[in-house]
């Protein structure tokens, strides 16, 4: 299976693949980083924030926020939210209980939580990275919240090299690519050598949402399967089902 998560976030998924008896190839679709200027601004913003609602957009947002401010604490009485179960677990490891959507692990699911439907005159700290879909902040602002976006890391294209390309070229069929980011998918389409990209387009692609499925189909992928969410377990469950059907 081809794991496209950033290198420092892929270890858990890789272990799960190998525990199932599969082979894992890391081909990151994104790189995550903190620049000195970002570190300075974000650390100050985190330390000074007194929001009533704290939203962490991903496990990476949790990891980078606590890397900047290891002693970070949510103010007493404030609420914490995560976009999915992975973010919830990352916060739980730091003693923070977070509310997350149950049916879908994305921005839409988060915004459907009853606790976020009436946020008029509430202060919200949105912890994540610049760019992306930019749906949460404007939606909450329209609902009357005062939103402060605190960018604790940056996303960028991955640094792919011959090692990644040779690993893909050596891998035997069927290949199953796991995708939970539209930006990562677009980066891989742009950066993979044409023969490798053409091969992947004929193989199985597991995506974490209907939105990503639509993006993948527009990018020419022929066998796109949708997982229940972006969690490692749901991605692997969809991959195993796709592989079983492939072998029939």
PDB file of N, CA, C and O in Angstrom, residues 34-49 54 64-65 68-69 72 127-128 148-153:
ATOM      1  N   UNK A  34       7.694  24.232  10.191  1.00  0.00           N
ATOM      2  CA  UNK A  34       7.552  25.463  10.966  1.00  0.00           C
ATOM      3  C   UNK A  34       8.737  26.367  10.645  1.00  0.00           C
ATOM      4  O   UNK A  34       9.882  25.980  10.838  1.00  0.00           O
ATOM      5  N   UNK A  35       8.453  27.563  10.138  1.00  0.00           N
ATOM      6  CA  UNK A  35       9.515  28.534   9.908  1.00  0.00           C
ATOM      7  C   UNK A  35       9.762  29.316  11.195  1.00  0.00           C
ATOM      8  O   UNK A  35       8.889  29.382  12.070  1.00  0.00           O
ATOM      9  N   UNK A  36      10.950  29.919  11.351  1.00  0.00           N
ATOM     10  CA  UNK A  36      11.218  30.700  12.564  1.00  0.00           C
ATOM     11  C   UNK A  36      10.190  31.807  12.803  1.00  0.00           C
ATOM     12  O   UNK A  36       9.758  32.024  13.942  1.00  0.00           O
ATOM     13  N   UNK A  37       9.780  32.509  11.757  1.00  0.00           N
ATOM     14  CA  UNK A  37       8.800  33.579  11.925  1.00  0.00           C
ATOM     15  C   UNK A  37       7.447  33.012  12.357  1.00  0.00           C
ATOM     16  O   UNK A  37       6.785  33.554  13.247  1.00  0.00           O
ATOM     17  N   UNK A  38       7.041  31.920  11.742  1.00  0.00           N
ATOM     18  CA  UNK A  38       5.785  31.290  12.135  1.00  0.00           C
ATOM     19  C   UNK A  38       5.856  30.841  13.589  1.00  0.00           C
ATOM     20  O   UNK A  38       4.892  31.021  14.355  1.00  0.00           O
ATOM     21  N   UNK A  39       6.959  30.254  13.985  1.00  0.00           N
ATOM     22  CA  UNK A  39       7.109  29.801  15.369  1.00  0.00           C
ATOM     23  C   UNK A  39       6.951  30.957  16.345  1.00  0.00           C
ATOM     24  O   UNK A  39       6.272  30.838  17.374  1.00  0.00           O
ATOM     25  N   UNK A  40       7.558  32.078  16.030  1.00  0.00           N
ATOM     26  CA  UNK A  40       7.500  33.225  16.939  1.00  0.00           C
ATOM     27  C   UNK A  40       6.071  33.737  17.074  1.00  0.00           C
ATOM     28  O   UNK A  40       5.574  33.961  18.191  1.00  0.00           O
ATOM     29  N   UNK A  41       5.389  33.926  15.946  1.00  0.00           N
ATOM     30  CA  UNK A  41       4.041  34.480  15.968  1.00  0.00           C
ATOM     31  C   UNK A  41       3.054  33.502  16.596  1.00  0.00           C
ATOM     32  O   UNK A  41       2.230  33.870  17.442  1.00  0.00           O
ATOM     33  N   UNK A  42       3.132  32.230  16.190  1.00  0.00           N
ATOM     34  CA  UNK A  42       2.166  31.243  16.673  1.00  0.00           C
ATOM     35  C   UNK A  42       2.346  30.970  18.161  1.00  0.00           C
ATOM     36  O   UNK A  42       1.354  30.830  18.895  1.00  0.00           O
ATOM     37  N   UNK A  43       3.580  30.901  18.628  1.00  0.00           N
ATOM     38  CA  UNK A  43       3.800  30.644  20.049  1.00  0.00           C
ATOM     39  C   UNK A  43       3.213  31.762  20.898  1.00  0.00           C
ATOM     40  O   UNK A  43       2.582  31.507  21.938  1.00  0.00           O
ATOM     41  N   UNK A  44       3.386  32.998  20.467  1.00  0.00           N
ATOM     42  CA  UNK A  44       2.814  34.117  21.213  1.00  0.00           C
ATOM     43  C   UNK A  44       1.284  34.065  21.192  1.00  0.00           C
ATOM     44  O   UNK A  44       0.628  34.265  22.219  1.00  0.00           O
ATOM     45  N   UNK A  45       0.714  33.768  20.014  1.00  0.00           N
ATOM     46  CA  UNK A  45      -0.742  33.715  19.899  1.00  0.00           C
ATOM     47  C   UNK A  45      -1.327  32.612  20.774  1.00  0.00           C
ATOM     48  O   UNK A  45      -2.358  32.794  21.427  1.00  0.00           O
ATOM     49  N   UNK A  46      -0.673  31.443  20.790  1.00  0.00           N
ATOM     50  CA  UNK A  46      -1.159  30.341  21.620  1.00  0.00           C
ATOM     51  C   UNK A  46      -1.091  30.697  23.101  1.00  0.00           C
ATOM     52  O   UNK A  46      -2.025  30.427  23.862  1.00  0.00           O
ATOM     53  N   UNK A  47       0.001  31.301  23.499  1.00  0.00           N
ATOM     54  CA  UNK A  47       0.178  31.632  24.913  1.00  0.00           C
ATOM     55  C   UNK A  47      -0.812  32.690  25.375  1.00  0.00           C
ATOM     56  O   UNK A  47      -1.231  32.697  26.555  1.00  0.00           O
ATOM     57  N   UNK A  48      -1.200  33.582  24.469  1.00  0.00           N
ATOM     58  CA  UNK A  48      -2.082  34.693  24.859  1.00  0.00           C
ATOM     59  C   UNK A  48      -3.558  34.408  24.619  1.00  0.00           C
ATOM     60  O   UNK A  48      -4.418  35.156  25.104  1.00  0.00           O
ATOM     61  N   UNK A  49      -3.883  33.339  23.888  1.00  0.00           N
ATOM     62  CA  UNK A  49      -5.276  33.076  23.521  1.00  0.00           C
ATOM     63  C   UNK A  49      -6.118  32.763  24.750  1.00  0.00           C
ATOM     64  O   UNK A  49      -5.694  32.013  25.636  1.00  0.00           O
ATOM     65  N   UNK A  54     -11.831  26.034  21.274  1.00  0.00           N
ATOM     66  CA  UNK A  54     -10.550  25.739  20.637  1.00  0.00           C
ATOM     67  C   UNK A  54     -10.760  24.608  19.637  1.00  0.00           C
ATOM     68  O   UNK A  54     -11.194  23.520  20.014  1.00  0.00           O
ATOM     69  N   UNK A  64       2.103  20.148  16.407  1.00  0.00           N
ATOM     70  CA  UNK A  64       2.901  21.362  16.242  1.00  0.00           C
ATOM     71  C   UNK A  64       2.561  22.400  17.303  1.00  0.00           C
ATOM     72  O   UNK A  64       3.448  23.139  17.750  1.00  0.00           O
ATOM     73  N   UNK A  65       1.306  22.471  17.717  1.00  0.00           N
ATOM     74  CA  UNK A  65       0.945  23.438  18.759  1.00  0.00           C
ATOM     75  C   UNK A  65       1.673  23.121  20.060  1.00  0.00           C
ATOM     76  O   UNK A  65       2.219  24.026  20.714  1.00  0.00           O
ATOM     77  N   UNK A  68       5.336  23.917  20.015  1.00  0.00           N
ATOM     78  CA  UNK A  68       5.603  25.334  20.245  1.00  0.00           C
ATOM     79  C   UNK A  68       5.431  25.716  21.704  1.00  0.00           C
ATOM     80  O   UNK A  68       6.229  26.471  22.264  1.00  0.00           O
ATOM     81  N   UNK A  69       4.349  25.227  22.311  1.00  0.00           N
ATOM     82  CA  UNK A  69       4.037  25.575  23.710  1.00  0.00           C
ATOM     83  C   UNK A  69       3.749  24.275  24.456  1.00  0.00           C
ATOM     84  O   UNK A  69       2.578  23.867  24.578  1.00  0.00           O
ATOM     85  N   UNK A  72       0.930  24.167  27.000  1.00  0.00           N
ATOM     86  CA  UNK A  72      -0.349  24.708  26.562  1.00  0.00           C
ATOM     87  C   UNK A  72      -1.510  24.063  27.314  1.00  0.00           C
ATOM     88  O   UNK A  72      -1.592  22.845  27.437  1.00  0.00           O
ATOM     89  N   UNK A 127      -6.852  26.243  15.343  1.00  0.00           N
ATOM     90  CA  UNK A 127      -5.443  25.866  15.301  1.00  0.00           C
ATOM     91  C   UNK A 127      -5.199  24.978  14.090  1.00  0.00           C
ATOM     92  O   UNK A 127      -5.822  23.920  13.950  1.00  0.00           O
ATOM     93  N   UNK A 128      -4.306  25.398  13.197  1.00  0.00           N
ATOM     94  CA  UNK A 128      -4.033  24.599  12.011  1.00  0.00           C
ATOM     95  C   UNK A 128      -2.956  25.224  11.161  1.00  0.00           C
ATOM     96  O   UNK A 128      -1.978  25.774  11.682  1.00  0.00           O
ATOM     97  N   UNK A 148     -10.101  33.525  15.654  1.00  0.00           N
ATOM     98  CA  UNK A 148      -8.669  33.802  15.494  1.00  0.00           C
ATOM     99  C   UNK A 148      -8.007  32.544  14.936  1.00  0.00           C
ATOM    100  O   UNK A 148      -7.997  31.495  15.595  1.00  0.00           O
ATOM    101  N   UNK A 149      -7.492  32.639  13.732  1.00  0.00           N
ATOM    102  CA  UNK A 149      -6.784  31.515  13.130  1.00  0.00           C
ATOM    103  C   UNK A 149      -5.318  31.568  13.552  1.00  0.00           C
ATOM    104  O   UNK A 149      -4.626  32.566  13.311  1.00  0.00           O
ATOM    105  N   UNK A 150      -4.859  30.513  14.196  1.00  0.00           N
ATOM    106  CA  UNK A 150      -3.476  30.426  14.659  1.00  0.00           C
ATOM    107  C   UNK A 150      -2.779  29.349  13.838  1.00  0.00           C
ATOM    108  O   UNK A 150      -3.069  28.154  13.962  1.00  0.00           O
ATOM    109  N   UNK A 151      -1.869  29.775  12.970  1.00  0.00           N
ATOM    110  CA  UNK A 151      -1.189  28.854  12.064  1.00  0.00           C
ATOM    111  C   UNK A 151       0.076  28.338  12.738  1.00  0.00           C
ATOM    112  O   UNK A 151       1.058  29.074  12.886  1.00  0.00           O
ATOM    113  N   UNK A 152       0.034  27.082  13.145  1.00  0.00           N
ATOM    114  CA  UNK A 152       1.163  26.511  13.877  1.00  0.00           C
ATOM    115  C   UNK A 152       2.112  25.725  12.971  1.00  0.00           C
ATOM    116  O   UNK A 152       3.161  25.266  13.426  1.00  0.00           O
ATOM    117  N   UNK A 153       1.734  25.538  11.713  1.00  0.00           N
ATOM    118  CA  UNK A 153       2.638  24.909  10.754  1.00  0.00           C
ATOM    119  C   UNK A 153       2.227  25.321   9.348  1.00  0.00           C
ATOM    120  O   UNK A 153       1.169  25.943   9.155  1.00  0.00           O
TER     121      UNK A 153
END
